[in-house]
Short mmCIF file of C-alpha atoms in Angstrom, two decimals:
data_model
loop_
_atom_site.label_atom_id
_atom_site.label_comp_id
_atom_site.label_asym_id
_atom_site.label_seq_id
_atom_site.Cartn_x
_atom_site.Cartn_y
_atom_site.Cartn_z
CA MET A 167 30.52 24.03 -18.78
CA LYS A 168 32.46 21.21 -17.64
CA GLY A 169 30.82 21.31 -14.09
CA SER A 170 27.24 21.64 -15.44
CA THR A 171 27.88 18.59 -17.68
CA ARG A 172 29.53 16.57 -14.87
CA ARG A 173 26.25 17.35 -12.85
CA GLN A 174 24.12 16.31 -15.55
CA GLY A 175 25.99 13.04 -15.83
CA ILE A 176 25.75 12.30 -12.19
CA MET A 177 21.76 13.08 -12.45
CA GLU A 178 21.46 10.66 -15.35
CA LEU A 179 23.34 7.81 -13.58
CA SER A 180 21.24 8.76 -10.47
CA GLU A 181 17.91 8.48 -12.54
CA GLY A 182 19.37 5.44 -14.29
CA TYR A 183 20.10 3.75 -10.89
CA THR A 184 16.50 4.59 -9.62
CA ARG A 185 15.00 3.05 -12.83
CA ASP A 186 17.11 0.21 -12.43
CA MET A 187 16.04 -0.74 -8.79
CA SER A 188 13.20 -3.31 -9.00
CA GLY A 189 10.11 -2.59 -7.39
CA SER A 190 10.80 -5.32 -4.76
CA GLN A 191 14.06 -3.53 -3.82
CA ILE A 192 12.10 -0.40 -3.33
CA VAL A 193 9.39 -1.90 -1.12
CA SER A 194 11.85 -3.87 0.76
CA THR A 195 13.51 -0.55 1.46
CA ARG A 196 10.45 0.89 2.79
CA GLN A 197 9.62 -1.94 4.80
CA ARG A 198 12.84 -1.70 6.59
CA GLN A 199 12.13 1.96 7.34
CA ILE A 200 8.97 1.06 8.85
CA ALA A 201 10.42 -1.64 11.00
CA GLY A 202 13.15 0.78 12.08
CA HIS A 203 10.52 3.22 13.24
CA ALA A 204 8.50 0.36 14.89
CA LYS A 205 11.66 -0.80 16.76
CA GLN A 206 12.74 2.54 17.98
CA ALA A 207 9.48 3.35 19.31
CA ALA A 208 7.75 0.31 20.78
CA ASP A 209 4.90 2.14 22.26
CA MET A 210 4.07 4.31 19.15
CA SER A 211 0.86 3.71 17.17
CA PHE A 212 1.24 4.32 13.31
CA THR A 213 -1.00 6.67 11.95
CA SER A 214 0.12 7.21 8.35
CA LEU A 215 1.21 3.95 7.17
CA ASN A 216 -0.93 4.24 4.22
CA LYS A 217 1.48 6.75 2.49
CA HIS A 218 3.53 3.94 1.52
CA LEU A 219 0.54 2.35 -0.32
CA ASP A 220 1.23 3.50 -4.02
CA ILE A 221 1.37 1.96 -7.49
CA GLU A 222 4.78 0.41 -6.82
CA TRP A 223 3.49 -1.27 -3.65
CA MET A 224 0.56 -2.50 -5.53
CA ARG A 225 2.63 -4.09 -8.21
CA GLU A 226 4.95 -5.66 -5.68
CA ALA A 227 1.81 -6.92 -3.83
CA TYR A 228 0.51 -8.59 -6.97
CA ARG A 229 4.03 -9.99 -7.74
CA ARG A 230 3.78 -11.76 -4.25
CA THR A 231 0.12 -13.07 -4.64
CA ARG A 232 -0.19 -16.56 -5.78
CA LYS A 233 -1.43 -16.86 -9.44
CA ASP A 234 -2.41 -20.57 -9.25
CA GLY A 235 -5.06 -20.61 -6.43
CA ALA A 236 -8.58 -21.32 -6.60
CA VAL A 237 -10.90 -18.43 -7.74
CA GLY A 238 -13.20 -16.52 -5.63
CA VAL A 239 -16.81 -15.48 -5.79
CA ASP A 240 -16.22 -13.50 -8.99
CA GLY A 241 -14.60 -16.42 -10.92
CA GLN A 242 -11.60 -13.98 -12.10
CA THR A 243 -8.26 -15.57 -12.57
CA ALA A 244 -4.98 -14.18 -12.29
CA SER A 245 -4.42 -14.31 -16.09
CA ASP A 246 -7.80 -12.41 -16.32
CA TYR A 247 -6.57 -9.71 -13.97
CA GLU A 248 -3.29 -9.45 -15.72
CA ALA A 249 -4.71 -8.70 -19.23
CA ASN A 250 -5.15 -5.21 -17.94
CA LEU A 251 -2.84 -5.07 -14.82
CA GLU A 252 -1.66 -1.37 -14.63
CA LEU A 253 -5.21 -0.16 -14.86
CA ASN A 254 -6.59 -2.71 -12.58
CA LEU A 255 -3.87 -2.01 -9.88
CA ALA A 256 -4.42 1.73 -10.10
CA ASP A 257 -8.20 1.61 -9.83
CA LEU A 258 -7.87 -0.68 -6.82
CA LEU A 259 -5.35 1.64 -5.37
CA GLU A 260 -7.71 4.54 -5.75
CA ARG A 261 -10.72 2.61 -4.26
CA ALA A 262 -8.90 1.42 -1.12
CA LYS A 263 -7.56 4.90 -0.42
CA SER A 264 -10.78 6.72 -0.94
CA GLY A 265 -12.96 4.29 0.98
CA ARG A 266 -14.88 3.05 -2.16
CA TYR A 267 -13.49 -0.36 -2.16
CA ILE A 268 -16.08 -3.08 -1.27
CA ALA A 269 -14.61 -6.30 0.19
CA PRO A 270 -16.46 -9.16 -1.63
CA PRO A 271 -17.56 -12.13 0.48
CA VAL A 272 -15.23 -15.27 0.41
CA ARG A 273 -16.12 -18.37 -1.11
CA ARG A 274 -16.01 -21.09 1.42
CA VAL A 275 -14.88 -24.49 0.75
CA HIS A 276 -14.50 -27.78 3.19
CA ILE A 277 -11.42 -29.75 3.13
CA PRO A 278 -10.32 -32.53 5.53
CA LYS A 279 -8.66 -31.52 8.96
CA GLY A 280 -6.00 -34.19 8.51
CA ASP A 281 -5.96 -35.37 11.98
CA GLY A 282 -7.42 -38.76 11.53
CA THR A 283 -11.06 -37.53 11.98
CA THR A 284 -13.93 -37.08 9.55
CA GLU A 285 -13.84 -33.55 10.60
CA THR A 286 -13.41 -30.91 7.90
CA ARG A 287 -12.24 -27.31 8.08
CA GLY A 288 -13.94 -24.34 6.21
CA ILE A 289 -11.47 -22.24 3.99
CA GLY A 290 -12.11 -19.02 2.55
CA ILE A 291 -11.25 -18.21 -0.93
CA PRO A 292 -11.03 -14.48 -1.63
CA THR A 293 -11.45 -12.94 -5.07
CA PHE A 294 -7.99 -12.36 -6.77
CA GLU A 295 -8.14 -8.74 -6.61
CA ASP A 296 -8.96 -9.00 -3.08
CA LYS A 297 -5.92 -11.24 -2.55
CA VAL A 298 -3.72 -8.67 -3.94
CA LEU A 299 -5.04 -5.92 -1.76
CA GLN A 300 -4.75 -7.94 1.38
CA ARG A 301 -1.24 -8.70 0.50
CA ALA A 302 -0.58 -5.17 0.12
CA VAL A 303 -1.94 -4.28 3.66
CA ALA A 304 -0.24 -7.30 5.15
CA MET A 305 3.19 -6.00 3.67
CA LEU A 306 2.43 -2.75 5.59
CA LEU A 307 1.56 -4.76 9.11
CA GLU A 308 4.34 -7.19 8.80
CA PRO A 309 7.45 -4.91 9.61
CA VAL A 310 5.50 -3.34 12.41
CA TYR A 311 4.61 -6.45 14.14
CA GLU A 312 7.66 -8.46 13.39
CA GLN A 313 9.40 -6.05 15.86
CA ASP A 314 6.84 -6.93 18.57
CA PHE A 315 6.22 -10.86 18.01
CA LEU A 316 8.01 -12.84 20.58
CA ASP A 317 10.59 -15.71 19.84
CA GLU A 318 7.85 -18.34 21.12
CA SER A 319 5.82 -17.68 17.82
CA TYR A 320 6.87 -19.41 14.64
CA GLY A 321 4.01 -19.62 12.29
CA PHE A 322 3.42 -17.56 9.20
CA ARG A 323 6.21 -15.39 9.85
CA PRO A 324 9.29 -14.48 7.59
CA LYS A 325 12.30 -16.52 8.23
CA ARG A 326 10.62 -18.70 10.77
CA SER A 327 9.28 -22.22 10.07
CA ALA A 328 7.68 -25.23 11.67
CA HIS A 329 11.04 -26.89 11.98
CA GLN A 330 12.38 -24.10 13.94
CA ALA A 331 9.54 -24.78 16.31
CA LEU A 332 10.26 -28.66 16.17
CA ALA A 333 14.04 -27.96 17.03
CA LYS A 334 12.87 -25.79 19.89
CA ILE A 335 10.73 -28.60 21.34
CA TRP A 336 13.44 -31.07 20.72
CA LYS A 337 16.14 -28.91 22.61
CA THR A 338 13.82 -28.17 25.48
CA THR A 339 12.66 -31.63 26.09
CA MET A 340 16.22 -32.97 25.85
CA ASP A 341 17.43 -30.37 28.39
CA LEU A 342 15.00 -31.08 30.67
CA HIS A 343 15.21 -34.93 30.53
CA ASP A 344 12.05 -35.33 32.67
CA GLY A 345 9.29 -32.72 32.13
CA TRP A 346 5.80 -32.07 31.56
CA VAL A 347 4.18 -31.13 28.24
CA LEU A 348 0.68 -29.41 28.17
CA GLU A 349 -1.05 -29.74 24.84
CA VAL A 350 -3.55 -27.14 24.08
CA ASP A 351 -6.35 -27.09 21.48
CA ILE A 352 -8.18 -23.89 21.06
CA ARG A 353 -11.85 -24.71 19.60
CA LYS A 354 -12.50 -23.33 16.25
CA TYR A 355 -10.00 -20.59 16.85
CA PHE A 356 -10.26 -18.75 13.54
CA ASP A 357 -14.03 -18.83 13.66
CA SER A 358 -13.97 -17.63 17.27
CA LEU A 359 -11.87 -14.53 17.07
CA VAL A 360 -13.94 -11.65 18.52
CA LYS A 361 -13.75 -8.90 16.05
CA PRO A 362 -14.16 -5.81 18.31
CA HIS A 363 -11.27 -7.12 20.35
CA LEU A 364 -9.06 -7.68 17.36
CA GLN A 365 -9.61 -4.31 16.10
CA GLU A 366 -8.86 -2.59 19.61
CA LEU A 367 -5.66 -4.53 19.83
CA LEU A 368 -4.62 -3.46 16.21
CA LYS A 369 -5.11 0.00 17.41
CA LEU A 370 -2.45 -0.17 20.02
CA ARG A 371 -0.08 -0.31 17.28
CA VAL A 372 -1.91 0.59 13.93
CA ARG A 373 -4.39 3.87 13.95
CA ASP A 374 -4.29 4.47 10.47
CA GLY A 375 -7.50 5.01 8.92
CA VAL A 376 -7.17 3.61 5.51
CA VAL A 377 -5.83 0.47 7.16
CA GLN A 378 -8.24 -0.05 9.91
CA ARG A 379 -10.96 0.75 7.52
CA LEU A 380 -9.92 -1.93 5.16
CA ILE A 381 -9.38 -4.52 7.81
CA GLY A 382 -12.92 -3.80 8.95
CA LYS A 383 -14.37 -4.35 5.85
CA TRP A 384 -12.63 -7.53 5.28
CA LEU A 385 -13.95 -8.64 8.85
CA GLN A 386 -17.46 -7.79 7.77
CA ALA A 387 -17.34 -9.13 3.97
CA GLY A 388 -19.21 -12.30 4.84
CA VAL A 389 -18.96 -15.86 3.68
CA MET A 390 -20.71 -17.33 0.49
CA GLU A 391 -21.53 -20.99 0.36
CA ASN A 392 -23.93 -22.64 -1.96
CA GLY A 393 -24.95 -19.18 -3.25
CA ASN A 394 -25.84 -18.10 0.29
CA THR A 395 -23.84 -15.29 2.02
CA GLU A 396 -23.50 -15.42 5.67
CA HIS A 397 -21.96 -12.65 7.94
CA PRO A 398 -20.74 -14.34 11.11
CA GLU A 399 -20.28 -12.35 14.36
CA THR A 400 -17.08 -13.61 15.13
CA GLY A 401 -13.96 -14.91 13.46
CA VAL A 402 -11.56 -14.38 10.41
CA PRO A 403 -12.02 -16.84 7.34
CA GLN A 404 -9.04 -19.10 6.99
CA GLY A 405 -7.57 -18.82 3.70
CA GLY A 406 -7.41 -14.97 3.63
CA VAL A 407 -3.96 -13.54 2.84
CA ILE A 408 -4.56 -11.14 5.85
CA SER A 409 -5.88 -13.55 8.19
CA PRO A 410 -2.53 -15.11 9.22
CA ILE A 411 -1.00 -11.83 10.56
CA LEU A 412 -4.41 -10.87 12.24
CA SER A 413 -4.51 -14.08 13.89
CA ASN A 414 -1.06 -13.79 15.08
CA VAL A 415 -1.80 -10.45 16.42
CA TYR A 416 -4.48 -11.70 18.57
CA LEU A 417 -2.85 -14.41 19.84
CA HIS A 418 0.42 -12.47 20.60
CA PHE A 419 -1.68 -10.32 23.01
CA VAL A 420 -4.12 -13.10 24.59
CA LEU A 421 -1.28 -15.79 24.92
CA ASP A 422 2.26 -14.84 24.23
CA LEU A 423 2.47 -11.49 26.18
CA TRP A 424 0.40 -13.01 29.02
CA PHE A 425 2.62 -15.97 29.22
CA GLN A 426 5.90 -13.93 29.27
CA ASN A 427 4.71 -11.01 31.56
CA GLU A 428 2.18 -12.56 33.92
CA VAL A 429 2.71 -16.29 33.99
CA ALA A 430 6.30 -17.22 33.74
CA PRO A 431 7.63 -14.80 36.62
CA ARG A 432 5.26 -16.75 38.86
CA LEU A 433 6.59 -20.13 38.23
CA LYS A 434 8.84 -22.24 40.29
CA GLY A 435 10.75 -24.06 37.21
CA ARG A 436 11.65 -23.53 33.67
CA ALA A 437 8.72 -23.37 31.20
CA GLU A 438 8.85 -22.89 27.53
CA LEU A 439 5.73 -21.75 25.21
CA ILE A 440 6.26 -23.09 21.46
CA ARG A 441 3.32 -21.78 19.13
CA TYR A 442 2.82 -22.28 15.44
CA ALA A 443 -0.10 -19.93 14.48
CA ASP A 444 -2.95 -21.29 16.87
CA ASP A 445 -1.18 -24.73 17.68
CA PHE A 446 0.77 -24.56 20.70
CA LEU A 447 2.01 -26.37 23.62
CA ILE A 448 4.10 -25.47 26.83
CA VAL A 449 6.96 -27.63 28.18
CA PHE A 450 7.32 -27.49 32.09
CA ALA A 451 10.04 -28.77 34.49
CA ALA A 452 7.57 -28.74 37.34
CA LYS A 453 4.20 -30.58 37.52
CA ASP A 454 2.77 -28.00 39.90
CA ASP A 455 3.53 -25.29 37.39
CA ALA A 456 1.96 -27.15 34.60
CA VAL A 457 -1.39 -27.74 36.60
CA ARG A 458 -1.62 -24.14 37.71
CA VAL A 459 -1.34 -22.98 34.04
CA MET A 460 -3.64 -25.47 32.70
CA GLU A 461 -6.46 -24.47 35.19
CA ALA A 462 -5.70 -20.56 34.56
CA MET A 463 -5.67 -20.59 30.96
CA PRO A 464 -9.39 -21.36 30.15
CA LYS A 465 -10.26 -18.20 32.23
CA ARG A 466 -7.68 -16.05 30.29
CA PHE A 467 -9.00 -17.38 26.86
CA GLU A 468 -12.50 -16.94 27.66
CA ARG A 469 -12.01 -13.37 28.46
CA PHE A 470 -11.26 -12.82 24.38
CA GLY A 471 -14.08 -15.22 23.29
CA LEU A 472 -11.87 -18.25 22.87
CA THR A 473 -12.51 -21.61 24.24
CA ILE A 474 -9.96 -24.40 25.28
CA HIS A 475 -11.18 -27.86 24.09
CA PRO A 476 -11.54 -29.94 27.15
CA GLU A 477 -10.92 -33.38 25.48
CA LYS A 478 -8.15 -32.44 23.10
CA THR A 479 -6.20 -30.42 25.89
CA ARG A 480 -4.18 -32.66 28.10
CA LEU A 481 -1.03 -32.70 30.60
CA LEU A 482 1.26 -35.44 30.08
CA ARG A 483 4.58 -36.52 31.57
CA PHE A 484 7.50 -36.62 29.01
CA GLY A 485 10.81 -37.85 30.26
CA ARG A 486 13.24 -40.71 30.13
CA PRO A 487 11.81 -43.99 31.09
CA ARG A 488 13.24 -44.76 34.48
CA ALA A 489 14.44 -48.12 35.39
CA ARG A 490 13.15 -49.86 38.65
CA SER A 491 15.75 -51.57 40.89
CA LYS A 492 15.41 -55.37 40.95
CA THR A 493 15.01 -55.28 44.89
CA SER A 494 12.57 -52.48 44.83
CA SER A 495 8.86 -53.02 45.98
CA LEU A 496 7.49 -49.97 44.50
CA PRO A 497 5.45 -50.42 41.38
CA LYS A 498 7.12 -50.04 37.87
CA PRO A 499 7.03 -46.47 36.85
CA GLN A 500 4.67 -45.61 33.93
CA PRO A 501 6.41 -45.09 30.67
CA SER A 502 6.93 -41.71 29.41
CA GLN A 503 3.86 -40.54 27.23
CA THR A 504 4.00 -39.31 23.49
CA PHE A 505 2.35 -36.33 21.90
CA ILE A 506 1.60 -35.14 18.35
CA PHE A 507 2.67 -31.79 17.19
CA LEU A 508 3.05 -30.32 13.76
CA GLY A 509 2.60 -33.51 12.11
CA PHE A 510 5.11 -35.54 14.23
CA THR A 511 4.88 -38.17 17.03
CA HIS A 512 7.40 -37.13 19.72
CA TYR A 513 8.64 -40.01 22.01
CA TRP A 514 11.58 -41.13 23.92
CA GLY A 515 13.88 -43.87 22.42
CA LYS A 516 17.33 -45.47 22.33
CA SER A 517 20.05 -43.69 20.04
CA ARG A 518 22.41 -46.10 18.27
CA GLN A 519 24.68 -45.36 21.00
CA GLY A 520 22.38 -46.72 23.63
CA ARG A 521 21.28 -43.12 25.13
CA TRP A 522 17.81 -42.03 25.68
CA VAL A 523 17.00 -39.35 23.13
CA VAL A 524 13.84 -37.51 22.05
CA LYS A 525 12.77 -39.07 18.69
CA ARG A 526 10.25 -37.94 16.10
CA LYS A 527 8.26 -39.71 13.65
CA THR A 528 5.35 -39.12 11.06
CA ALA A 529 2.21 -39.04 12.77
CA PRO A 530 0.22 -42.10 11.85
CA SER A 531 -2.71 -39.71 10.35
CA ARG A 532 -0.37 -37.77 8.26
CA LEU A 533 1.48 -40.82 6.99
CA LYS A 534 -1.96 -42.38 6.18
CA ARG A 535 -3.27 -39.17 4.28
CA ALA A 536 -0.13 -39.03 2.30
CA ILE A 537 -0.18 -42.62 1.25
CA THR A 538 -4.02 -42.41 0.53
CA ASN A 539 -3.47 -39.02 -1.54
CA THR A 540 -0.69 -40.80 -3.70
CA TYR A 541 -2.87 -43.88 -4.32
CA ALA A 542 -5.98 -41.74 -5.57
CA TRP A 543 -3.41 -39.69 -7.74
CA CYS A 544 -1.85 -42.84 -9.44
CA LYS A 545 -5.33 -44.40 -9.75
CA LYS A 546 -6.57 -41.16 -11.50
CA HIS A 547 -3.56 -40.57 -13.74
CA ARG A 548 -2.59 -44.07 -14.56
CA HIS A 549 -3.18 -43.71 -18.33
CA ARG A 550 -1.00 -40.45 -18.53
CA PRO A 551 2.70 -41.21 -20.12
CA ILE A 552 5.33 -42.71 -17.90
CA GLU A 553 7.42 -39.49 -18.05
CA GLU A 554 4.55 -37.51 -16.75
CA GLN A 555 3.82 -39.83 -14.09
CA HIS A 556 7.51 -40.11 -12.85
CA THR A 557 7.84 -36.37 -12.84
CA ALA A 558 4.96 -35.93 -10.66
CA LEU A 559 5.79 -38.80 -8.19
CA LYS A 560 9.17 -37.31 -7.87
CA ARG A 561 8.01 -34.07 -6.93
CA LYS A 562 5.55 -35.76 -4.31
CA LEU A 563 8.55 -37.60 -2.83
CA GLU A 564 10.71 -34.59 -2.66
CA GLY A 565 8.06 -32.54 -1.13
CA HIS A 566 7.25 -35.10 1.67
CA TYR A 567 11.13 -35.40 2.48
CA GLY A 568 11.11 -31.80 2.37
CA TYR A 569 8.88 -31.67 5.44
CA TYR A 570 9.10 -34.90 7.27
CA GLY A 571 12.92 -35.56 6.42
CA ILE A 572 14.20 -35.08 9.85
CA THR A 573 16.60 -36.96 11.98
CA GLY A 574 15.43 -40.21 13.17
CA ASN A 575 12.22 -40.52 10.77
CA ALA A 576 13.88 -42.97 8.37
CA ASP A 577 11.51 -45.73 9.15
CA SER A 578 8.52 -43.58 8.18
CA LEU A 579 9.91 -41.97 5.21
CA ASP A 580 10.86 -45.78 4.00
CA LYS A 581 7.11 -46.62 4.47
CA TYR A 582 5.98 -43.81 2.53
CA ARG A 583 8.55 -44.51 -0.32
CA MET A 584 7.58 -48.27 -0.33
CA ALA A 585 3.91 -47.27 -0.64
CA VAL A 586 4.74 -44.96 -3.69
CA LEU A 587 6.26 -47.81 -5.24
CA ARG A 588 3.70 -50.38 -4.81
CA THR A 589 0.97 -47.96 -5.69
CA TRP A 590 2.63 -47.07 -9.09
CA ARG A 591 3.32 -50.64 -9.95
CA LYS A 592 -0.21 -51.68 -9.18
CA TRP A 593 -1.82 -48.93 -11.22
CA LEU A 594 0.65 -49.32 -14.21
CA ASP A 595 -0.37 -52.96 -14.14
CA ARG A 596 -4.07 -51.96 -14.38
CA ARG A 597 -3.60 -49.52 -17.25
CA SER A 598 -5.38 -52.03 -19.66
CA GLN A 599 -6.13 -55.65 -20.13
CA LYS A 600 -2.94 -55.98 -22.54
CA SER A 601 -0.45 -54.07 -20.36
CA HIS A 602 0.99 -55.82 -17.34
CA MET A 603 3.59 -54.76 -15.01
CA PRO A 604 5.30 -57.94 -13.19
CA PHE A 605 8.00 -56.81 -10.40
CA LYS A 606 10.79 -57.87 -13.11
CA LYS A 607 9.47 -55.26 -15.59
CA PHE A 608 8.96 -52.46 -12.87
CA ARG A 609 12.44 -52.97 -11.61
CA LYS A 610 13.67 -52.11 -15.23
CA LEU A 611 11.37 -49.22 -15.43
CA LEU A 612 12.69 -47.86 -12.24
CA ALA A 613 16.15 -48.18 -13.68
CA ARG A 614 15.09 -45.86 -16.16
CA TYR A 615 12.97 -43.58 -14.21
CA PRO A 616 14.41 -43.77 -10.67
CA LEU A 617 12.59 -42.20 -7.71
CA PRO A 618 14.53 -40.39 -5.10
CA GLY A 619 15.71 -42.33 -2.04
CA THR A 620 14.82 -41.16 1.57
CA ARG A 621 16.93 -38.35 2.87
CA VAL A 622 17.32 -36.22 5.88
CA VAL A 623 16.55 -32.57 5.09
CA HIS A 624 16.31 -31.03 8.50
CA SER A 625 19.05 -32.43 10.91
CA VAL A 626 19.12 -31.78 14.84
CA TYR A 627 22.82 -31.48 14.45
CA GLY A 628 22.46 -28.44 12.42
CA THR A 629 19.89 -26.67 14.45
#
């Protein structure tokens, strides 16, 4: 009797522990299991990933889906969907597994590219329900491909960031002292992906029928703009939850593996590929290697329907400026060139100790965009309460420092902060004909509502 009671107590404790485990813990455990299988069998193709796709998985996918994003073609918000959440998720799961799910077209909007030009980038906005299902499938794919993706890839991956890519560039260029940088621009990458190629590449690792069918539906869903729906022959819509991992899979095969297995072994000197999503560059020790790769790359990309932009792709020398002897009759060497990557201008400059080092500063177009956006915000919200404006501007400054606050970028950070101060004072001064904000009064206001000073968030000494 005592033994029976004890076993019953253990079972109750076990059931209680299971109930206490959050959906996030359960899903994370399963993802680790998938990752373990993928790592042990690098050549294995998964055929039953969808067995993990259950109501618990769908709840976690919903939890990980942004709730404040723009609405899709159906106008449904996250709060609308949440009003009947359990039934909605159960119905979505059943339709996804049975094949009855119909992927709605994405709503296309255009946003500035942010590169200093007037060009825009088309962003596709899925419906909220579609975002949840895309998140669920992305959660299945991620643990598989994280075992395959190479260290050279930094974009849209867990525990990887743009600042890690920047740190890699800094270390590589500092180590080489005098090298060559190949900047490459893929023309309209997301719009150019060849869908059959993508699906064949996916099958090398994932042959699950449910997953493949859903991805196929998203690729064929179409784009709605101004009430008209188009079905492009190529591409995946930027803005889709599933798009980042699909685009990473494509370039993993087209670029990363090609460079690692076929290109690098044939080079004479050191070369490092650094890729963040579709933005990448290659740092070379030898110019001859760089020229050979630059000539070979268009042919490689053409095989997969991609085009290298000839005007935005360039090879440049990037090294410490070399001094010329006073007695030398040779012409003065050309100074090292600069390049822009991930929002920063990279250049050689003198440290406080007088040594040549690689420095980074906010790219002019990015700084201009940040100042312009802040100016527009202050103008639009100048009649809002001071406390509300102060909170928003603090958030903008902290966000700016969070990305651009790197070692050596103090001047650019100061420029942005000073622009914020000038802009805030200007539009407070124009709230009405009676309210004025002279500098003395503004200084008193700042004493009560201080804005954060510039700070380094990402130090090269900590990487």
